[in-house]
Structures are given as C-alpha cells and as structure tokens.
Amino acid sequence: MKVYGDMVSGNCYKVALTCALLDIEHEWVAMNLLKGEARTPEFKAKNPAAKTPTLELDDGRTLWESNAIINYLADNSDLMPTDAWQMAKVQQWQFFEQYSHEPFIAVARFINKYLGLPDDKKAEYESKQVGGHKALKVMEQQLEQTPYLVGDQITTADISLYAYTHVAHEGGFDLSGYPAINAWMERIQRATNYIGMD
C-alpha cells in the first residue's frame, strides 16, 4: 500500500504513527502541500478533495480523511476496541478532534509556524487560543480519570488527538498547566515502535 502525505501535517503524521505502531509495511509518498502537489489532476483522480493523507491499496482503491484511514489500518488490532460502546467512544473523540480541537490548535500552529504569524493573520491566530484551550481542558478532564482517552489502553482516539496536541506549543499553546495531558503524551512516546513527527 501507499500513503501520500506531508509530515509537517498532523493529519498525515497520524497515519505514519499508526503504521509504525502496528508495523505495517507501506510506501510513504512524500508530498509538499505548500507547493500545491495535491492539486494535480493525477492526484485528484486518487482523492478529489485534493488533500493528504490519502491511502492507496494494492488494488487501486483509495481512502482519505486521516481518522478513517487510521481506523481502517487498526482494524483487528489492539488499537481498535471490539466492544461497540468502546468503539463509539473512540469515534466520539475523533469527531471531537476534527470539530473542537484541530480547527483551533492546528490552524494556530499553521499560522504561526508556516505562515510566520503575519499581521493580517494575528487576529485569527489570537481567536484560536480560547477554543484550543477549551479543547485541552476537556482532554485534561478525561485524562485525569483514565490513562488514555478511552480507558486503560491506547487506541486510535489517542493517535488522533496526540498528533496536534504534542506540537500545540508551535501554535502558542502553553501545555505546562495540563499535567494529565503531559503524562499521557509521555505514555504514548514510550509505546513500542513510536516515531516522532520529523
């Protein structure tokens, strides 16, 4: 299988980390999103949304949206619960990541790290801080109760939220006030086959 991705992206890193943790053999096809490499007709034939990550199977089928990809890759593994309630909790956190976490933390990181915090983006950047901290507080509350977001074992919910949380400081978020999140990140980093973002 092939994974088309750009490792500066937390969404692409989710897939790389899942593959590493599960020791899944794959070809990583590096793409530079800032140079528009996902907008070519050839790539849009694989993913009409013109975004990465995109998974291409040996038979030519493609799958996009990071959380869909990692859930597919993790099927029948320890990263994916078999209990219906636990699976719904994984998806709950993944929807939370896409709607309440990523739009604030990832966007603030992009504005700061990749755009260089230009004057015309400062108001948008500052507006992301409140929503980002709100999301972090929700995570902190859960992680004060359980080692991982869905109980005692790492799941794809943790991978989904770890991707941008562990680089949240690059978006101006001070994580020093979130001890449970910091302990959770350390647990993930100790996992067998863990890889960093770079």
Coordinates of N, CA, C and O in Angstrom, one line a residue:
M1 N 0.8 -1.2 0.0 CA 0.0 0.0 0.0 C 0.9 1.2 0.0 O 2.0 1.2 0.4
K2 N 0.3 2.3 -0.5 CA 1.0 3.6 -0.5 C 0.2 4.6 0.4 O -1.0 4.6 0.4
V3 N 1.0 5.5 1.1 CA 0.4 6.6 1.8 C 1.0 7.9 1.2 O 2.2 8.0 1.2
Y4 N 0.1 8.7 0.7 CA 0.5 10.0 0.2 C 0.4 11.0 1.4 O -0.7 11.2 2.0
G5 N 1.5 11.7 1.8 CA 1.4 12.6 2.9 C 2.5 13.5 3.0 O 3.5 13.4 2.3
D6 N 2.3 14.5 3.9 CA 3.3 15.5 4.2 C 3.5 15.6 5.7 O 2.6 15.8 6.4
M7 N 4.7 15.2 6.1 CA 4.9 15.0 7.6 C 4.9 16.3 8.4 O 5.0 16.3 9.6
V8 N 4.7 17.5 7.8 CA 4.5 18.7 8.6 C 3.1 18.7 9.0 O 2.7 19.5 9.9
S9 N 2.2 17.9 8.5 CA 0.8 17.8 8.8 C 0.6 16.8 9.9 O 0.9 15.6 9.8
G10 N -0.1 17.2 10.9 CA -0.5 16.3 12.0 C -1.4 15.2 11.5 O -1.4 14.1 11.9
N11 N -2.3 15.6 10.5 CA -3.2 14.6 10.0 C -2.4 13.5 9.3 O -2.8 12.3 9.3
C12 N -1.4 13.8 8.6 CA -0.5 12.8 7.9 C 0.3 12.0 8.9 O 0.5 10.8 8.8
Y13 N 0.7 12.7 9.9 CA 1.5 12.1 11.0 C 0.7 11.0 11.7 O 1.2 9.9 12.1
K14 N -0.6 11.2 11.8 CA -1.5 10.2 12.5 C -1.3 8.8 11.7 O -1.2 7.8 12.3
V15 N -1.3 8.9 10.4 CA -1.2 7.7 9.6 C 0.2 7.1 9.7 O 0.4 5.8 9.9
A16 N 1.3 7.9 9.7 CA 2.6 7.4 9.8 C 2.8 6.7 11.2 O 3.4 5.7 11.3
L17 N 2.3 7.4 12.3 CA 2.4 6.8 13.6 C 1.6 5.5 13.7 O 2.1 4.5 14.3
T18 N 0.4 5.4 13.2 CA -0.3 4.2 13.2 C 0.4 3.1 12.5 O 0.5 1.9 13.0
C19 N 0.9 3.4 11.3 CA 1.7 2.4 10.6 C 2.9 1.9 11.4 O 3.2 0.7 11.4
A20 N 3.6 2.8 12.1 CA 4.8 2.5 12.9 C 4.4 1.6 14.1 O 5.0 0.6 14.3
L21 N 3.3 2.0 14.8 CA 2.9 1.3 16.0 C 2.5 -0.1 15.7 O 2.7 -1.1 16.4
L22 N 1.9 -0.3 14.5 CA 1.4 -1.6 14.1 C 2.3 -2.4 13.1 O 2.0 -3.5 12.7
D23 N 3.5 -1.7 12.9 CA 4.5 -2.3 12.0 C 3.9 -2.7 10.6 O 4.1 -3.8 10.1
I24 N 3.2 -1.8 10.0 CA 2.5 -2.0 8.7 C 3.5 -1.6 7.6 O 3.9 -0.4 7.6
E25 N 3.7 -2.5 6.7 CA 4.6 -2.2 5.6 C 3.9 -1.4 4.6 O 2.7 -1.6 4.2
H26 N 4.5 -0.3 4.2 CA 3.9 0.6 3.3 C 4.9 1.5 2.6 O 6.1 1.6 3.1
E27 N 4.5 2.1 1.5 CA 5.4 3.1 0.8 C 4.9 4.5 1.2 O 3.7 4.8 0.9
W28 N 5.8 5.3 1.7 CA 5.4 6.7 2.0 C 5.7 7.6 0.8 O 6.9 7.6 0.4
V29 N 4.7 8.2 0.2 CA 5.0 9.1 -0.9 C 4.9 10.5 -0.4 O 3.8 11.0 -0.1
A30 N 6.0 11.1 -0.3 CA 6.1 12.4 0.3 C 5.6 13.5 -0.7 O 5.9 13.5 -1.8
M31 N 4.7 14.3 -0.1 CA 4.1 15.4 -0.9 C 4.2 16.7 -0.2 O 4.1 16.8 1.0
N32 N 4.5 17.8 -0.9 CA 4.6 19.1 -0.3 C 3.3 19.9 -0.6 O 3.0 20.3 -1.7
L33 N 2.5 20.0 0.4 CA 1.2 20.6 0.3 C 1.3 22.1 0.0 O 0.5 22.7 -0.7
L34 N 2.3 22.7 0.6 CA 2.5 24.2 0.5 C 2.9 24.5 -1.0 O 2.7 25.6 -1.4
K35 N 3.4 23.5 -1.7 CA 3.7 23.7 -3.1 C 2.6 23.3 -4.1 O 2.7 23.3 -5.3
G36 N 1.5 22.9 -3.5 CA 0.3 22.5 -4.3 C 0.4 21.1 -5.0 O -0.4 20.9 -5.9
E37 N 1.2 20.3 -4.4 CA 1.4 19.0 -5.1 C 0.1 18.1 -5.0 O 0.0 17.1 -5.8
A38 N -0.8 18.4 -4.1 CA -2.0 17.6 -4.0 C -3.1 18.1 -5.0 O -4.2 17.4 -5.1
R39 N -2.8 19.1 -5.7 CA -3.8 19.7 -6.6 C -3.6 19.3 -8.1 O -4.3 19.9 -9.0
T40 N -2.8 18.4 -8.4 CA -2.6 18.0 -9.7 C -3.7 17.0 -10.2 O -4.3 16.4 -9.4
P41 N -4.0 17.0 -11.5 CA -5.1 16.1 -12.0 C -4.8 14.7 -11.6 O -5.7 13.9 -11.3
E42 N -3.5 14.2 -11.6 CA -3.2 12.9 -11.3 C -3.6 12.5 -9.9 O -4.1 11.5 -9.6
F43 N -3.3 13.5 -8.9 CA -3.6 13.2 -7.5 C -5.1 13.3 -7.3 O -5.6 12.5 -6.5
K44 N -5.7 14.3 -7.9 CA -7.1 14.4 -7.7 C -7.9 13.2 -8.2 O -9.1 13.0 -7.8
A45 N -7.4 12.5 -9.1 CA -8.0 11.2 -9.5 C -8.0 10.2 -8.4 O -8.9 9.4 -8.3
K46 N -7.0 10.3 -7.5 CA -7.0 9.4 -6.3 C -7.8 10.0 -5.2 O -8.5 9.3 -4.4
N47 N -7.8 11.3 -5.1 CA -8.6 12.0 -4.0 C -9.1 13.3 -4.5 O -8.4 14.3 -4.6
P48 N -10.4 13.3 -4.9 CA -11.0 14.6 -5.5 C -11.0 15.7 -4.5 O -11.1 16.9 -5.0
A49 N -10.8 15.5 -3.2 CA -10.7 16.6 -2.3 C -9.3 17.2 -2.3 O -9.2 18.3 -1.7
A50 N -8.4 16.6 -3.0 CA -7.0 17.2 -3.2 C -6.4 17.5 -1.8 O -5.8 18.5 -1.6
K51 N -6.4 16.5 -1.0 CA -5.8 16.6 0.4 C -5.1 15.4 0.7 O -5.3 14.3 0.2
T52 N -4.2 15.5 1.7 CA -3.5 14.4 2.2 C -3.8 14.3 3.7 O -4.2 15.4 4.3
P53 N -3.7 13.1 4.3 CA -3.2 11.9 3.8 C -4.2 11.2 2.9 O -5.4 11.4 3.0
T54 N -3.7 10.4 2.0 CA -4.5 9.5 1.2 C -3.8 8.2 1.2 O -2.6 8.1 1.0
L55 N -4.6 7.1 1.4 CA -4.2 5.8 1.4 C -4.6 5.1 0.0 O -5.7 5.2 -0.4
E56 N -3.6 4.5 -0.6 CA -3.9 3.8 -1.8 C -3.5 2.3 -1.6 O -2.4 2.0 -1.3
L57 N -4.5 1.4 -1.8 CA -4.3 0.0 -1.6 C -3.7 -0.6 -2.9 O -3.7 0.0 -3.9
D58 N -3.2 -1.8 -2.8 CA -2.5 -2.5 -3.9 C -3.5 -2.7 -5.1 O -3.1 -2.7 -6.2
D59 N -4.8 -2.8 -4.8 CA -5.8 -3.0 -5.9 C -6.3 -1.6 -6.5 O -7.2 -1.6 -7.3
G60 N -5.7 -0.5 -6.0 CA -6.0 0.8 -6.6 C -7.1 1.6 -5.8 O -7.3 2.7 -6.1
R61 N -7.8 0.9 -4.8 CA -8.8 1.6 -4.1 C -8.1 2.7 -3.2 O -7.0 2.5 -2.7
T62 N -8.8 3.8 -3.0 CA -8.2 4.9 -2.2 C -9.1 5.2 -1.1 O -10.3 5.1 -1.2
L63 N -8.5 5.7 0.0 CA -9.2 6.1 1.2 C -8.6 7.4 1.7 O -7.4 7.6 1.7
W64 N -9.5 8.4 2.0 CA -9.0 9.7 2.5 C -9.7 10.0 3.8 O -10.7 9.4 4.2
E65 N -9.3 11.1 4.5 CA -9.6 11.5 5.8 C -8.8 10.7 6.8 O -9.0 9.5 6.9
S66 N -8.0 11.4 7.6 CA -7.0 10.7 8.4 C -7.6 9.8 9.4 O -7.1 8.7 9.6
N67 N -8.7 10.1 10.1 CA -9.2 9.2 11.1 C -9.9 8.0 10.4 O -9.8 6.9 11.0
A68 N -10.5 8.1 9.3 CA -11.0 6.9 8.5 C -9.8 6.0 8.2 O -9.9 4.8 8.3
I69 N -8.7 6.6 7.7 CA -7.5 5.8 7.4 C -7.0 5.0 8.6 O -6.7 3.8 8.5
I70 N -6.8 5.7 9.7 CA -6.1 5.0 10.8 C -7.1 4.0 11.4 O -6.6 2.9 11.9
N71 N -8.4 4.2 11.4 CA -9.3 3.2 11.9 C -9.3 2.0 10.9 O -9.4 0.8 11.4
Y72 N -9.2 2.2 9.7 CA -9.1 1.1 8.7 C -7.8 0.3 9.0 O -7.8 -1.0 9.1
L73 N -6.7 1.0 9.1 CA -5.4 0.3 9.3 C -5.4 -0.5 10.7 O -4.7 -1.5 10.8
A74 N -6.1 0.1 11.7 CA -6.1 -0.5 13.0 C -7.1 -1.6 13.2 O -7.1 -2.2 14.3
D75 N -7.9 -1.9 12.2 CA -9.0 -2.9 12.4 C -8.3 -4.2 12.8 O -7.3 -4.6 12.2
N76 N -8.9 -4.9 13.7 CA -8.5 -6.2 14.3 C -7.1 -6.1 14.9 O -6.4 -7.1 15.0
S77 N -6.8 -4.9 15.5 CA -5.5 -4.7 16.2 C -5.9 -4.2 17.6 O -7.0 -3.9 17.9
D78 N -4.9 -4.2 18.5 CA -5.1 -3.7 19.8 C -5.4 -2.2 19.9 O -5.9 -1.7 20.9
L79 N -5.2 -1.5 18.8 CA -5.6 -0.1 18.8 C -7.0 0.2 18.6 O -7.5 1.4 18.7
M80 N -7.8 -0.8 18.3 CA -9.2 -0.7 17.9 C -10.1 -1.6 18.8 O -9.9 -2.8 18.7
P81 N -10.9 -1.0 19.7 CA -11.8 -1.9 20.5 C -12.7 -2.7 19.7 O -13.1 -2.3 18.6
T82 N -13.1 -3.8 20.2 CA -14.1 -4.7 19.6 C -15.5 -4.4 20.2 O -16.5 -4.6 19.5
D83 N -15.5 -3.9 21.4 CA -16.8 -3.6 22.1 C -17.5 -2.4 21.4 O -16.8 -1.4 21.1
A84 N -18.7 -2.5 21.1 CA -19.4 -1.4 20.4 C -19.4 -0.1 21.1 O -19.2 1.0 20.5
W85 N -19.6 -0.1 22.4 CA -19.6 1.1 23.2 C -18.2 1.8 23.2 O -18.1 3.0 23.0
Q86 N -17.1 1.0 23.4 CA -15.8 1.5 23.3 C -15.4 2.0 22.0 O -14.8 3.1 21.8
M87 N -15.9 1.4 20.9 CA -15.7 1.9 19.6 C -16.4 3.2 19.3 O -15.8 4.1 18.7
A88 N -17.6 3.3 19.9 CA -18.3 4.6 19.8 C -17.5 5.7 20.5 O -17.5 6.8 20.1
K89 N -16.9 5.3 21.6 CA -16.1 6.3 22.4 C -14.9 6.8 21.6 O -14.5 8.0 21.6
V90 N -14.3 5.8 20.9 CA -13.2 6.2 20.0 C -13.6 7.2 19.0 O -13.0 8.3 18.8
Q91 N -14.7 6.9 18.3 CA -15.3 7.8 17.3 C -15.7 9.2 17.9 O -15.5 10.2 17.3
Q92 N -16.2 9.1 19.1 CA -16.6 10.4 19.8 C -15.4 11.3 19.9 O -15.5 12.5 19.6
W93 N -14.3 10.7 20.4 CA -13.1 11.6 20.5 C -12.5 12.0 19.1 O -12.0 13.1 19.0
Q94 N -12.7 11.2 18.1 CA -12.2 11.5 16.8 C -13.0 12.7 16.2 O -12.5 13.6 15.5
F95 N -14.3 12.6 16.4 CA -15.2 13.8 16.0 C -14.8 15.0 16.8 O -14.8 16.1 16.2
F96 N -14.6 14.9 18.0 CA -14.2 16.0 18.9 C -12.9 16.6 18.3 O -12.7 17.8 18.2
E97 N -11.9 15.7 17.9 CA -10.7 16.2 17.4 C -10.9 17.0 16.1 O -10.3 18.1 16.0
Q98 N -11.8 16.6 15.3 CA -12.0 17.3 14.0 C -12.7 18.5 14.1 O -12.5 19.5 13.4
Y99 N -13.6 18.6 15.1 CA -14.5 19.8 15.2 C -14.2 20.7 16.3 O -14.5 21.9 16.2
S100 N -13.6 20.2 17.4 CA -13.3 21.1 18.6 C -11.9 21.3 18.9 O -11.6 22.1 19.8
H101 N -11.0 20.5 18.3 CA -9.6 20.6 18.6 C -8.7 21.1 17.4 O -8.1 22.2 17.5
E102 N -8.8 20.3 16.3 CA -8.0 20.6 15.1 C -8.2 22.0 14.6 O -7.3 22.7 14.2
P103 N -9.5 22.5 14.5 CA -9.7 23.8 13.9 C -9.1 25.0 14.7 O -8.9 26.1 14.1
F104 N -8.7 24.7 15.9 CA -8.1 25.8 16.7 C -6.6 25.5 16.9 O -5.8 26.4 16.5
I105 N -6.2 24.4 17.3 CA -4.8 24.1 17.6 C -4.0 24.0 16.3 O -2.9 24.6 16.2
A106 N -4.5 23.2 15.4 CA -3.8 23.0 14.1 C -3.7 24.3 13.3 O -2.7 24.6 12.7
V107 N -4.8 25.0 13.3 CA -4.8 26.3 12.5 C -3.9 27.3 13.1 O -3.1 28.0 12.4
A108 N -3.9 27.4 14.4 CA -3.0 28.4 15.1 C -1.5 28.0 14.8 O -0.7 28.8 14.6
R109 N -1.2 26.7 14.9 CA 0.1 26.2 14.6 C 0.5 26.6 13.1 O 1.6 27.0 12.9
F110 N -0.4 26.4 12.2 CA -0.1 26.7 10.8 C 0.2 28.2 10.6 O 1.1 28.5 9.9
I111 N -0.7 29.0 11.2 CA -0.5 30.5 11.1 C 0.9 30.9 11.7 O 1.6 31.7 11.1
N112 N 1.2 30.3 12.8 CA 2.4 30.7 13.5 C 3.7 30.1 12.8 O 4.6 30.8 12.5
K113 N 3.7 28.8 12.7 CA 4.9 28.1 12.2 C 5.1 28.2 10.7 O 6.3 28.3 10.3
Y114 N 4.1 28.1 9.9 CA 4.3 28.0 8.5 C 4.0 29.3 7.7 O 4.5 29.5 6.7
L115 N 3.2 30.2 8.3 CA 3.0 31.5 7.7 C 3.8 32.6 8.4 O 3.9 33.7 7.8
G116 N 4.4 32.3 9.5 CA 5.2 33.2 10.2 C 4.4 34.3 10.9 O 4.9 35.4 11.1
L117 N 3.2 34.0 11.3 CA 2.3 34.9 12.0 C 2.3 36.3 11.4 O 2.7 37.3 12.0
P118 N 1.8 36.4 10.2 CA 1.7 37.7 9.5 C 0.7 38.6 10.2 O -0.2 38.2 10.8
D119 N 0.9 39.9 10.0 CA 0.0 40.9 10.7 C -1.5 40.7 10.3 O -2.3 40.8 11.2
D120 N -1.8 40.3 9.1 CA -3.2 40.1 8.7 C -3.8 38.8 9.2 O -5.0 38.6 9.0
K121 N -3.0 38.0 9.9 CA -3.5 36.8 10.5 C -3.5 36.8 12.0 O -3.9 35.8 12.7
K122 N -3.0 37.9 12.6 CA -2.8 37.9 14.1 C -4.2 37.8 14.8 O -4.3 37.1 15.8
A123 N -5.2 38.5 14.3 CA -6.5 38.4 15.0 C -7.0 37.0 14.9 O -7.6 36.5 15.9
E124 N -6.9 36.3 13.7 CA -7.4 35.0 13.6 C -6.6 34.0 14.6 O -7.2 33.2 15.2
Y125 N -5.3 34.2 14.6 CA -4.4 33.4 15.5 C -4.9 33.6 16.9 O -5.0 32.6 17.6
E126 N -5.0 34.8 17.4 CA -5.4 35.0 18.8 C -6.8 34.5 19.0 O -7.1 34.0 20.1
S127 N -7.7 34.5 18.1 CA -9.1 34.0 18.3 C -9.1 32.5 18.4 O -10.0 31.9 19.0
K128 N -8.0 31.8 18.0 CA -7.9 30.3 18.1 C -7.5 29.9 19.5 O -7.7 28.7 19.8
Q129 N -6.9 30.8 20.2 CA -6.4 30.4 21.5 C -7.5 29.9 22.5 O -7.3 28.9 23.2
V130 N -8.6 30.6 22.6 CA -9.7 30.3 23.5 C -10.2 28.9 23.2 O -10.4 28.1 24.1
G131 N -10.6 28.7 21.9 CA -11.1 27.4 21.5 C -10.1 26.2 21.8 O -10.5 25.1 22.2
G132 N -8.9 26.5 21.5 CA -7.8 25.5 21.7 C -7.7 25.1 23.2 O -7.7 23.9 23.5
H133 N -7.7 26.1 24.1 CA -7.6 25.8 25.5 C -8.9 25.1 26.0 O -8.8 24.2 26.9
K134 N -10.0 25.4 25.4 CA -11.3 24.7 25.8 C -11.1 23.2 25.5 O -11.5 22.4 26.3
A135 N -10.6 22.9 24.3 CA -10.5 21.5 23.9 C -9.5 20.8 24.8 O -9.7 19.7 25.3
L136 N -8.4 21.5 25.1 CA -7.3 20.9 26.0 C -7.9 20.6 27.4 O -7.6 19.6 28.0
K137 N -8.7 21.5 27.9 CA -9.4 21.3 29.2 C -10.3 20.1 29.2 O -10.3 19.3 30.2
V138 N -11.0 19.8 28.1 CA -11.8 18.6 28.0 C -11.0 17.4 28.1 O -11.3 16.4 28.8
M139 N -9.9 17.4 27.3 CA -8.9 16.3 27.3 C -8.3 16.1 28.7 O -8.2 14.9 29.2
E140 N -7.9 17.1 29.3 CA -7.3 17.1 30.7 C -8.3 16.4 31.7 O -7.9 15.5 32.4
Q141 N -9.5 16.8 31.6 CA -10.5 16.3 32.5 C -10.6 14.7 32.3 O -10.7 14.0 33.3
Q142 N -10.6 14.3 31.1 CA -10.7 12.8 30.8 C -9.5 12.1 31.3 O -9.5 11.0 31.9
L143 N -8.3 12.7 31.0 CA -7.0 12.0 31.3 C -6.7 12.1 32.7 O -5.7 11.4 33.2
E144 N -7.4 12.9 33.5 CA -7.2 12.8 35.0 C -7.9 11.5 35.5 O -7.6 11.1 36.6
Q145 N -8.8 11.0 34.7 CA -9.6 9.8 35.1 C -9.1 8.5 34.6 O -9.2 7.4 35.2
T146 N -8.5 8.5 33.3 CA -8.1 7.3 32.7 C -6.7 7.6 32.0 O -6.4 8.7 31.6
P147 N -5.9 6.5 31.9 CA -4.5 6.7 31.3 C -4.6 7.2 29.8 O -3.7 7.9 29.3
Y148 N -5.6 6.7 29.1 CA -5.8 7.0 27.7 C -7.2 7.5 27.5 O -8.0 7.4 28.5
L149 N -7.5 8.0 26.4 CA -8.8 8.7 26.2 C -10.0 7.8 26.3 O -11.1 8.2 26.7
V150 N -9.8 6.5 26.0 CA -10.9 5.5 26.1 C -10.4 4.4 27.0 O -10.3 3.2 26.6
G151 N -10.0 4.7 28.2 CA -9.7 3.7 29.2 C -8.2 3.4 29.4 O -7.4 4.4 29.4
D152 N -7.9 2.2 29.6 CA -6.5 1.8 30.0 C -5.6 1.5 28.9 O -4.4 1.1 29.1
Q153 N -6.0 1.6 27.6 CA -5.2 1.1 26.5 C -5.2 2.2 25.4 O -6.3 2.8 25.1
I154 N -4.1 2.4 24.8 CA -4.0 3.3 23.6 C -4.9 2.8 22.5 O -5.0 1.6 22.2
T155 N -5.6 3.8 21.9 CA -6.5 3.5 20.7 C -6.2 4.5 19.7 O -5.4 5.5 19.9
T156 N -6.9 4.4 18.6 CA -6.8 5.4 17.5 C -7.3 6.8 18.0 O -6.9 7.8 17.4
A157 N -8.1 6.8 19.0 CA -8.6 8.1 19.5 C -7.4 8.9 20.1 O -7.3 10.1 19.9
D158 N -6.5 8.2 20.7 CA -5.3 8.8 21.3 C -4.4 9.3 20.1 O -3.8 10.4 20.2
I159 N -4.2 8.5 19.1 CA -3.4 8.9 18.0 C -4.0 10.1 17.3 O -3.2 11.1 17.0
S160 N -5.3 10.2 17.2 CA -5.9 11.3 16.5 C -5.7 12.6 17.3 O -5.3 13.6 16.7
L161 N -5.7 12.5 18.6 CA -5.6 13.8 19.4 C -4.1 14.1 19.7 O -3.8 15.2 19.9
Y162 N -3.3 13.0 19.8 CA -1.9 13.3 20.1 C -1.2 14.1 18.9 O -0.4 14.9 19.2
A163 N -1.6 13.8 17.7 CA -0.9 14.4 16.5 C -0.7 15.9 16.7 O 0.4 16.4 16.5
Y164 N -1.8 16.6 16.9 CA -1.6 18.1 17.0 C -1.4 18.5 18.5 O -0.9 19.6 18.7
T165 N -1.8 17.7 19.5 CA -1.6 18.2 20.9 C -0.1 18.2 21.2 O 0.4 19.2 21.8
H166 N 0.7 17.3 20.7 CA 2.1 17.3 21.1 C 2.9 18.4 20.4 O 4.1 18.6 20.8
V167 N 2.3 19.0 19.4 CA 3.0 20.2 18.8 C 2.2 21.5 19.1 O 2.4 22.5 18.4
A168 N 1.3 21.4 20.0 CA 0.4 22.6 20.3 C 1.2 23.8 20.7 O 0.8 25.0 20.4
H169 N 2.4 23.6 21.3 CA 3.2 24.8 21.6 C 3.6 25.6 20.4 O 3.8 26.8 20.5
E170 N 3.7 24.9 19.2 CA 4.0 25.6 18.0 C 2.9 26.5 17.5 O 3.1 27.4 16.7
G171 N 1.7 26.4 18.1 CA 0.6 27.3 17.9 C 0.4 28.3 19.0 O -0.7 28.9 19.1
G172 N 1.3 28.3 19.9 CA 1.2 29.3 21.0 C 0.5 28.8 22.3 O 0.2 29.5 23.2
F173 N 0.3 27.5 22.3 CA -0.4 26.9 23.5 C 0.6 26.4 24.5 O 1.4 25.5 24.2
D174 N 0.5 26.9 25.7 CA 1.4 26.5 26.8 C 0.7 25.3 27.5 O -0.4 25.4 28.1
L175 N 1.4 24.2 27.4 CA 0.8 22.9 28.0 C 1.3 22.7 29.4 O 0.9 21.6 30.0
S176 N 2.0 23.6 30.0 CA 2.5 23.4 31.4 C 1.4 23.3 32.4 O 1.6 22.7 33.4
G177 N 0.2 23.8 32.1 CA -0.9 23.7 33.0 C -1.8 22.5 32.8 O -2.9 22.4 33.4
Y178 N -1.3 21.5 32.0 CA -2.1 20.3 31.8 C -1.3 19.1 32.1 O -0.8 18.4 31.2
P179 N -1.1 18.8 33.4 CA -0.2 17.7 33.8 C -0.7 16.3 33.3 O 0.1 15.4 32.9
A180 N -2.0 16.1 33.2 CA -2.5 14.8 32.8 C -2.3 14.6 31.3 O -1.9 13.5 30.8
I181 N -2.4 15.7 30.5 CA -2.0 15.6 29.1 C -0.6 15.3 28.9 O -0.2 14.5 28.1
N182 N 0.3 16.0 29.7 CA 1.7 15.7 29.6 C 2.1 14.3 29.9 O 2.9 13.7 29.2
A183 N 1.5 13.7 30.9 CA 1.7 12.4 31.3 C 1.2 11.4 30.2 O 1.9 10.4 29.9
W184 N 0.1 11.7 29.6 CA -0.5 10.9 28.5 C 0.5 10.9 27.3 O 0.7 9.9 26.7
M185 N 1.0 12.1 27.0 CA 1.9 12.2 25.8 C 3.2 11.4 26.1 O 3.7 10.7 25.2
E186 N 3.7 11.4 27.3 CA 4.8 10.6 27.7 C 4.5 9.1 27.5 O 5.4 8.3 27.0
R187 N 3.3 8.7 27.9 CA 3.0 7.3 27.8 C 3.0 6.9 26.3 O 3.4 5.8 25.9
I188 N 2.4 7.7 25.5 CA 2.4 7.4 24.0 C 3.8 7.3 23.5 O 4.1 6.4 22.7
Q189 N 4.6 8.2 23.9 CA 6.0 8.3 23.4 C 6.8 7.0 23.8 O 7.8 6.7 23.2
R190 N 6.4 6.4 24.8 CA 7.1 5.1 25.3 C 6.5 3.9 24.6 O 7.0 2.8 24.8
A191 N 5.5 4.0 23.7 CA 5.0 2.9 23.1 C 6.0 2.2 22.1 O 6.8 2.9 21.5
T192 N 5.9 0.9 22.0 CA 6.8 0.2 21.1 C 6.6 0.7 19.7 O 5.5 0.8 19.2
N193 N 7.7 1.0 19.0 CA 7.8 1.4 17.6 C 7.3 2.9 17.4 O 7.2 3.3 16.3
Y194 N 7.2 3.6 18.5 CA 6.8 5.0 18.4 C 7.8 5.8 17.5 O 9.0 5.5 17.5
I195 N 7.2 6.6 16.6 CA 8.1 7.6 15.8 C 7.6 9.0 16.0 O 6.4 9.2 16.3
G196 N 8.6 9.9 16.0 CA 8.2 11.3 16.1 C 7.8 11.9 14.8 O 7.7 11.2 13.7
M197 N 7.4 13.2 14.8 CA 6.9 13.8 13.6 C 7.9 14.2 12.6 O 7.6 14.3 11.4
D198 N 9.1 14.3 13.0 CA 10.2 14.8 12.0 C 10.8 13.6 11.3 O 11.0 12.5 11.9

